[in-house]
mmCIF file of C-alpha atoms in Angstrom:
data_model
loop_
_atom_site.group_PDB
_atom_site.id
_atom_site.type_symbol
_atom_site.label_atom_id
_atom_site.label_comp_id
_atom_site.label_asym_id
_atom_site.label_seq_id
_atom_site.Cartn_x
_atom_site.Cartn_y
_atom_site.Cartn_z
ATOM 1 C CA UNK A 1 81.835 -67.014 37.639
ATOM 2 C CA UNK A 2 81.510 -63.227 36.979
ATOM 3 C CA UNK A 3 78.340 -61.794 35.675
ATOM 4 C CA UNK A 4 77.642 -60.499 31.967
ATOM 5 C CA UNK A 5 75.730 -56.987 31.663
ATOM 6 C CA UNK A 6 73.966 -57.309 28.155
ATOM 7 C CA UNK A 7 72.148 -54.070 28.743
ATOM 8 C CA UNK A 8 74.348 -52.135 26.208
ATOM 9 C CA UNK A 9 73.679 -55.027 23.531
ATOM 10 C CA UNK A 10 70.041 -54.047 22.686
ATOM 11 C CA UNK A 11 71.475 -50.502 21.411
ATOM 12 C CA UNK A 12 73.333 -52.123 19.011
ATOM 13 C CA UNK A 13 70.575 -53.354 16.946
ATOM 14 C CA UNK A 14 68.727 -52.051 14.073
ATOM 15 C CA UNK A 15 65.764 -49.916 15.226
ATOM 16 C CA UNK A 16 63.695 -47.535 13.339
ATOM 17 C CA UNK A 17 64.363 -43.642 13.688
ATOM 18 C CA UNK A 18 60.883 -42.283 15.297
ATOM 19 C CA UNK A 19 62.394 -39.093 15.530
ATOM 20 C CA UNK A 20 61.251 -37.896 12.516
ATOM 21 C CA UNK A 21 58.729 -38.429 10.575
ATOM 22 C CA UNK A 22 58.336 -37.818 6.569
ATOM 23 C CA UNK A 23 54.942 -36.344 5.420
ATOM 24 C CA UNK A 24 53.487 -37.190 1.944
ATOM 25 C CA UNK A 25 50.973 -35.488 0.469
ATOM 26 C CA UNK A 26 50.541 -38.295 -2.255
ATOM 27 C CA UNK A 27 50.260 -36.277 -5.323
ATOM 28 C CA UNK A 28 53.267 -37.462 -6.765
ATOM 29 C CA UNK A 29 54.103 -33.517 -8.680
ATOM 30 C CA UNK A 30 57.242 -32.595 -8.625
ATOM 31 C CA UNK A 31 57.570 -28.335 -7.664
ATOM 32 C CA UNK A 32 59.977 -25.874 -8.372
ATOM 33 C CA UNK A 33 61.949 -26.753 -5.798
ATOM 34 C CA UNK A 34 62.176 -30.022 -6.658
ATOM 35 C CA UNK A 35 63.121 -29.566 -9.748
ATOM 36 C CA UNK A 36 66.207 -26.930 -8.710
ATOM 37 C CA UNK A 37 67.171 -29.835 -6.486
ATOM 38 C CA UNK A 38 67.800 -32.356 -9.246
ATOM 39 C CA UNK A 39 69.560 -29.576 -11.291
ATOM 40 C CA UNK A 40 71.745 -29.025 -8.720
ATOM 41 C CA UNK A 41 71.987 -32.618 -8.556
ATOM 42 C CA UNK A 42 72.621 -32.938 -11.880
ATOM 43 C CA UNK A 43 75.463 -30.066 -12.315
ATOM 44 C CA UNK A 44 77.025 -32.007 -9.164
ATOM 45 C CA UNK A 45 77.790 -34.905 -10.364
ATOM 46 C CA UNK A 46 78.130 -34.417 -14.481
ATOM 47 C CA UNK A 47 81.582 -36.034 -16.089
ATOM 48 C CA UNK A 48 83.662 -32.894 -16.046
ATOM 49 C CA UNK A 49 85.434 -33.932 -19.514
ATOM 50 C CA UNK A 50 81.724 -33.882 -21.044
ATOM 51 C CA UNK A 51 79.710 -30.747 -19.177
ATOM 52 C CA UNK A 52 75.913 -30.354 -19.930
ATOM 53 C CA UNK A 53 75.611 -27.546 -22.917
ATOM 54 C CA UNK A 54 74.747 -24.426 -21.501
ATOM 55 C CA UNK A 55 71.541 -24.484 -24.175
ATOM 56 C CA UNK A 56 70.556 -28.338 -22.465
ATOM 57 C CA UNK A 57 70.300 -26.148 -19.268
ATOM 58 C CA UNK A 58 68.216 -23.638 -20.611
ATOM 59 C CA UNK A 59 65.815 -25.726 -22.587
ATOM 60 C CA UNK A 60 65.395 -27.512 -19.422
ATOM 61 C CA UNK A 61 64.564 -24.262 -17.405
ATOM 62 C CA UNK A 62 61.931 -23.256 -19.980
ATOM 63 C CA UNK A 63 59.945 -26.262 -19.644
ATOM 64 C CA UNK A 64 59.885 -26.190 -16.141
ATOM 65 C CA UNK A 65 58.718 -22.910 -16.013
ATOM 66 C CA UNK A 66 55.985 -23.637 -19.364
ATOM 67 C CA UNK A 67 54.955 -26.110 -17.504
ATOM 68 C CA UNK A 68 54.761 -24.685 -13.934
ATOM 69 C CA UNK A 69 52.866 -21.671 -15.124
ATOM 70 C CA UNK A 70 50.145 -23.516 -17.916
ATOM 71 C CA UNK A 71 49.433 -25.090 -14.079
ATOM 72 C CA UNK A 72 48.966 -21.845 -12.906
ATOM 73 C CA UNK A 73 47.146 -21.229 -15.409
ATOM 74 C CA UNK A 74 44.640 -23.609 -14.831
ATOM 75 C CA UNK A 75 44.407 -23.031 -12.010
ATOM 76 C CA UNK A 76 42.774 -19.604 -12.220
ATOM 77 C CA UNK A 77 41.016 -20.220 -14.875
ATOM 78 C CA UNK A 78 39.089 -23.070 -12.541
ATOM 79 C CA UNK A 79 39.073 -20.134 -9.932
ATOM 80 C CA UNK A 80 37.635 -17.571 -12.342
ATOM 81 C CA UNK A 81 35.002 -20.154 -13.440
ATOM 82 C CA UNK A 82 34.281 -20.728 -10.214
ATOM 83 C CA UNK A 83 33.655 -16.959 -9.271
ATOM 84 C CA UNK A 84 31.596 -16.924 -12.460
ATOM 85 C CA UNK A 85 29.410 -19.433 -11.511
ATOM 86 C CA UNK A 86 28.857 -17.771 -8.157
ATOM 87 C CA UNK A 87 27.708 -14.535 -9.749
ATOM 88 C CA UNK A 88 25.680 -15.827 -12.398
ATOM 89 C CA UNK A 89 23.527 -17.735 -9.592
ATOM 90 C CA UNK A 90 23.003 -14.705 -7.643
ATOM 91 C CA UNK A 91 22.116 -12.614 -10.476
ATOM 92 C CA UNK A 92 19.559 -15.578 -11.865
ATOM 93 C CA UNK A 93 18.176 -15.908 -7.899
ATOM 94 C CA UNK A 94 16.720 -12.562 -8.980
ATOM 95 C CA UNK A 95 14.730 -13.886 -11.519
ATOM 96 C CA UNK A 96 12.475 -16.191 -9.612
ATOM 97 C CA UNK A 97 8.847 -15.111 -9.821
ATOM 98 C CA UNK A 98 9.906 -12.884 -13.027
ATOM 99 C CA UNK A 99 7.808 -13.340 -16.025
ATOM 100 C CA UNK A 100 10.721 -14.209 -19.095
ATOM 101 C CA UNK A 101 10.251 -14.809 -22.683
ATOM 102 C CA UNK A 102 11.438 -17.844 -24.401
ATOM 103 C CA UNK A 103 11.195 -19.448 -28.351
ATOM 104 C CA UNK A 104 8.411 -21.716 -27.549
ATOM 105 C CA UNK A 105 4.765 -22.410 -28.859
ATOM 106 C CA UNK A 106 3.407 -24.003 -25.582
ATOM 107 C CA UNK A 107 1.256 -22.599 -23.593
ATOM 108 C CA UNK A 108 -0.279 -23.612 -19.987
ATOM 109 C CA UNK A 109 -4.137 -21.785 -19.416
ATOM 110 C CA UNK A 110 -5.049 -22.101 -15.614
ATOM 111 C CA UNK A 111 -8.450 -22.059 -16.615
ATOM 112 C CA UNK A 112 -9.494 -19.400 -14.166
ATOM 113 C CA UNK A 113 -9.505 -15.904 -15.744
ATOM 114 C CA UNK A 114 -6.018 -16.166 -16.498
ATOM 115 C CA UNK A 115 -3.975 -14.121 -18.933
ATOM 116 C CA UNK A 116 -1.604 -15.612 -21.013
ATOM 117 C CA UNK A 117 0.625 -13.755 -23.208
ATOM 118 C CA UNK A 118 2.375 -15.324 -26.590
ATOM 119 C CA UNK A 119 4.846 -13.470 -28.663
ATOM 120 C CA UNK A 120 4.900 -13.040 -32.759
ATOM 121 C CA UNK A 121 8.332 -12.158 -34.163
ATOM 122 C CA UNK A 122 7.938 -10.888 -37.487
ATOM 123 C CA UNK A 123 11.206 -10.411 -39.623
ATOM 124 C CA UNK A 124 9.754 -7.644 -41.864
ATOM 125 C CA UNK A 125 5.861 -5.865 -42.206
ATOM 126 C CA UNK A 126 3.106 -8.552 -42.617
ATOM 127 C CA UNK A 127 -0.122 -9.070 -43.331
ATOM 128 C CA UNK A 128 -3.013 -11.507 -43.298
ATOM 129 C CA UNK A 129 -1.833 -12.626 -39.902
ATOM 130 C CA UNK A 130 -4.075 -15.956 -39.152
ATOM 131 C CA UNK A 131 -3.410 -16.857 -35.663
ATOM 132 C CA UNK A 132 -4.465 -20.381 -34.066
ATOM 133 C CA UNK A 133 -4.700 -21.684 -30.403
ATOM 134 C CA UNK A 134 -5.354 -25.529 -30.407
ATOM 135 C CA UNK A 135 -5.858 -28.011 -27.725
ATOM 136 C CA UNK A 136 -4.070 -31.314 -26.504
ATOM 137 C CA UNK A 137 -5.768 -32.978 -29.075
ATOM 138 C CA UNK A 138 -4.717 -30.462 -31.620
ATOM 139 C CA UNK A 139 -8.441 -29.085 -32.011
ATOM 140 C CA UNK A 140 -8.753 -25.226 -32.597
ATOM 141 C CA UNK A 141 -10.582 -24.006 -29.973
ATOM 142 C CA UNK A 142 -9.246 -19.584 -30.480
ATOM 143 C CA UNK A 143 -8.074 -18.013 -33.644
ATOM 144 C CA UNK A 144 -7.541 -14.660 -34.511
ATOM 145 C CA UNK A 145 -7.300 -12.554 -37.971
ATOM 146 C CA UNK A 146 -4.922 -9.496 -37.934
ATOM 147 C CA UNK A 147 -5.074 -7.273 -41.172
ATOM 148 C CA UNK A 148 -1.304 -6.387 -40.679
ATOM 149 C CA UNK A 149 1.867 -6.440 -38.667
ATOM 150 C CA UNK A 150 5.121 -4.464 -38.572
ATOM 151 C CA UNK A 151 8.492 -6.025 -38.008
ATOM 152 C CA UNK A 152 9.119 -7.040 -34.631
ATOM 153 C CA UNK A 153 7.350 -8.434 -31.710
ATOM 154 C CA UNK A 154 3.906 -8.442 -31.460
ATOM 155 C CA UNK A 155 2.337 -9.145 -28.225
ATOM 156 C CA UNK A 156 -0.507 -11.587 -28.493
ATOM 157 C CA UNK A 157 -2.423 -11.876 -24.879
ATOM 158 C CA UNK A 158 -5.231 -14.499 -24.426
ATOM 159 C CA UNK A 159 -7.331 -14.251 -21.754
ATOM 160 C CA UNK A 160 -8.527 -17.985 -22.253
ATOM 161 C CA UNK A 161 -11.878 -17.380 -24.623
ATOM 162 C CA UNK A 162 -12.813 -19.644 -27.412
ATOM 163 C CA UNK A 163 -14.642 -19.375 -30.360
ATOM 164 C CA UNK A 164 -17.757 -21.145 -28.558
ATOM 165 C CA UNK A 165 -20.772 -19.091 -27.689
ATOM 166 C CA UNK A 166 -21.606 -19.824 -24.343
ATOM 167 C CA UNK A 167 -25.071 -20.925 -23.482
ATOM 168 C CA UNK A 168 -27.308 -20.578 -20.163
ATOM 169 C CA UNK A 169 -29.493 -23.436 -17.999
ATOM 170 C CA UNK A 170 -31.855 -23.150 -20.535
ATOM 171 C CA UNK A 171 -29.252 -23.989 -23.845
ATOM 172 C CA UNK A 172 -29.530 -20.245 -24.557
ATOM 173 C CA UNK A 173 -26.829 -18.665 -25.864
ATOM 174 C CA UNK A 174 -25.268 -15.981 -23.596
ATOM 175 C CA UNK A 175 -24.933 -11.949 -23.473
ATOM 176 C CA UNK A 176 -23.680 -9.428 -21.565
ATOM 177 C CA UNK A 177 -25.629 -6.250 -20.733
ATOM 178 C CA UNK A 178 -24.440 -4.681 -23.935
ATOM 179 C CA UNK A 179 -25.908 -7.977 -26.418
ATOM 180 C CA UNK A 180 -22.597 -8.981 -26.569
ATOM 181 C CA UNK A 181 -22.120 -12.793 -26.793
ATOM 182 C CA UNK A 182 -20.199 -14.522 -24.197
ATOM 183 C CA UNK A 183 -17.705 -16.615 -25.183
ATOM 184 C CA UNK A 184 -16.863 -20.324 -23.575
ATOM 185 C CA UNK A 185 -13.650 -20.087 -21.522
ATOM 186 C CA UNK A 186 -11.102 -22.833 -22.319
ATOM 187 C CA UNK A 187 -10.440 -26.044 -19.706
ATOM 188 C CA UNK A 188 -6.994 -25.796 -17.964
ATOM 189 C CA UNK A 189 -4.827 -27.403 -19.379
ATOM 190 C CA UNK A 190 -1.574 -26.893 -22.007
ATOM 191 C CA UNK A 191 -2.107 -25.447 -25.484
ATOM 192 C CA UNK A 192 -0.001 -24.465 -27.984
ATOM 193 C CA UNK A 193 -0.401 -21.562 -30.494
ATOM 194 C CA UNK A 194 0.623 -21.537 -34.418
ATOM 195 C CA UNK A 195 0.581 -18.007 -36.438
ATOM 196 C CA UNK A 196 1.081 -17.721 -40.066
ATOM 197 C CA UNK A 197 1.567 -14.533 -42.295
ATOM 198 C CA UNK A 198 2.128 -13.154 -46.207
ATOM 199 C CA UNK A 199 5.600 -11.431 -45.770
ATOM 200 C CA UNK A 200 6.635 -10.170 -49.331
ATOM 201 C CA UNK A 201 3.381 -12.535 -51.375
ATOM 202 C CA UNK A 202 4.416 -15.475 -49.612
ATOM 203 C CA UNK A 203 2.764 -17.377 -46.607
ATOM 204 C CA UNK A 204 5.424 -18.241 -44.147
ATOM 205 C CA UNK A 205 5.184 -19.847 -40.693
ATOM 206 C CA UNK A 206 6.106 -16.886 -38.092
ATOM 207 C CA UNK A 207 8.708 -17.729 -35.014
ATOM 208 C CA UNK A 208 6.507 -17.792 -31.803
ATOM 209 C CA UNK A 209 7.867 -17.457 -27.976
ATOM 210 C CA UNK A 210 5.455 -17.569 -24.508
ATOM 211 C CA UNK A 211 5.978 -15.627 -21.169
ATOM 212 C CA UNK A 212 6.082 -17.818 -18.275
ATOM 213 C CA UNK A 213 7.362 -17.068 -15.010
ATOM 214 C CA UNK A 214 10.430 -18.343 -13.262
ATOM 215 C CA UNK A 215 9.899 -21.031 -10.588
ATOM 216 C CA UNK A 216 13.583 -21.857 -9.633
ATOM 217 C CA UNK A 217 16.829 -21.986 -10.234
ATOM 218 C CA UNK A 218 19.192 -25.085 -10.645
ATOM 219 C CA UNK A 219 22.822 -25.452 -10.691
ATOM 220 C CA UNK A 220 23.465 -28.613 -12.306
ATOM 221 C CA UNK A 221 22.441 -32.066 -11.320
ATOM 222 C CA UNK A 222 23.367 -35.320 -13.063
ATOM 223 C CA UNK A 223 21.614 -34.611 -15.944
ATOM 224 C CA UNK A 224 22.482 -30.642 -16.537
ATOM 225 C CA UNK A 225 25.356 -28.909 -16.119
ATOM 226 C CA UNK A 226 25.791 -25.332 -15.502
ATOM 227 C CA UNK A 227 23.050 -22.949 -14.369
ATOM 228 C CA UNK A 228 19.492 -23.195 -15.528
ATOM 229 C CA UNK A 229 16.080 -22.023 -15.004
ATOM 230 C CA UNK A 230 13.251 -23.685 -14.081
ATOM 231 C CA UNK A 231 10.396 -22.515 -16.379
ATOM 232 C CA UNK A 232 6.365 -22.923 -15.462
ATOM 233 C CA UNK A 233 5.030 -24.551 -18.130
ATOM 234 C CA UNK A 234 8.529 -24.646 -21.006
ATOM 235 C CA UNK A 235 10.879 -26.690 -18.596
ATOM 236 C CA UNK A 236 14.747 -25.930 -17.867
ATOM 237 C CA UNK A 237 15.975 -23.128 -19.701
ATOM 238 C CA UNK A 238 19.691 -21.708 -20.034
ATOM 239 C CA UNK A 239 20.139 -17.628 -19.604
ATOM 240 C CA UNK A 240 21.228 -17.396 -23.531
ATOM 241 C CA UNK A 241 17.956 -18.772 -23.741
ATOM 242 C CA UNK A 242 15.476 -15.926 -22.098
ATOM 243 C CA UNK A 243 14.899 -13.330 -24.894
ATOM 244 C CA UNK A 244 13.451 -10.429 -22.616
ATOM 245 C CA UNK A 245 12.600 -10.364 -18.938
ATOM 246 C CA UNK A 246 9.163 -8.882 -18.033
ATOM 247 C CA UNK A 247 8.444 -5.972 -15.696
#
């Protein structure tokens, strides 16, 4: 009996092509060139007796390329924000240890000599300005009389005195070489300041702000988004927020 060679037979069955290999990128879009493709695609095989309108064609064409460039579009604009977002971090980065002015009557005394400075915005000439510095427990502990005002800011520093006489070992009330009295210096602590005015015969509350200096800046966490500031003393604040910047 003769011999069989089978070695030919295992050529004959279906294997898969590793030869090549097909790449997707998973996005599932469909490009320019893909959609030239199934144009051509389309002109190929269309019933001759019943051609696609030449305005079908078209039509099709223009919202491809609407389409393909309100991608674009986006696209940059997401790149332009992006850029923007970069710059306005480097130029806020600048700002850290800066003394800024924001809309705010809070106001955090150290308790040690420090200065604090509050801010009066009047919106036309004022007088009988009564100013008032209170304490957590909303106790006045500084205020101030001013016989007038003129439109526009008014700086308003306070260097932490109260309206308490201080007094020696001996329960004396204090004075300076001069027979000045000396004045009680307020705890640390947070305080918050109230001012009040007669702008044309009428008493009206007056719009107060506080500079504090810049700690840090954030970029956005769960909470925020965008870039903010990190205030000592007012919390986060946005750059629309910061009326001037201190030198």
């Amino acid at each position: 009996m003769s011999s069989v060679n089978n070695s030919g037979i295992s050529d004959l069955y279906w294997n898969t092509d590793t030869s090549t290999t097909t790449t997707d990128n998973g996005n599932g879009a469909l490009t320019q060139s893909d959609f030239f493709a199934l144009l051509t695609q389309q002109l190929a095989y269309q019933d001759p007796t019943k051609p696609v309108e030449n305005d079908q064609m078209i039509a099709q064409m223009t919202n491809f390329t609407m389409a393909d460039g309100i991608a674009q579009l986006n696209t940059n604009f997401a790149d332009f924000a992006t850029s923007m977002n970069s710059s306005q971090a480097l130029q806020a980065s600048s700002l850290v240890g800066q003394y800024v002015l924001v809309e705010s009557d809070t106001m955090v005394y150290s308790g040690e000599d420090d200065l604090v400075v509050a801010s009066a915005n009047f919106p036309s000439a004022a007088t009988n300005v009564n100013v008032k510095i209170k304490d957590e427990n909303g106790v006045v502990v500084r205020s101030v009389s001013i016989p007038s005002a003129d439109a526009g800011r008014l700086q308003l520093p306070w260097d932490g005195t109260t309206d308490t006489q201080a007094v020696d070992e001996n329960g004396d009330p204090k004075v300076d070489e001069k027979g000045n009295p000396v004045m009680e210096l307020a705890k640390a602590g947070t305080y918050t300041i109230s001012i009040e005015a007669t702008i044309a015969g009428k008493n009206e509350a007056i719009e107060t702000g506080v500079y504090a200096p810049v700690s840090s800046v954030s970029l956005g966490n769960g909470t925020t988004t965008g870039l903010v500031l990190n205030v000592f003393g007012q919390g986060q604040k946005k750059l629309s927020d910061i009326i001037e910047i201190a030198t």
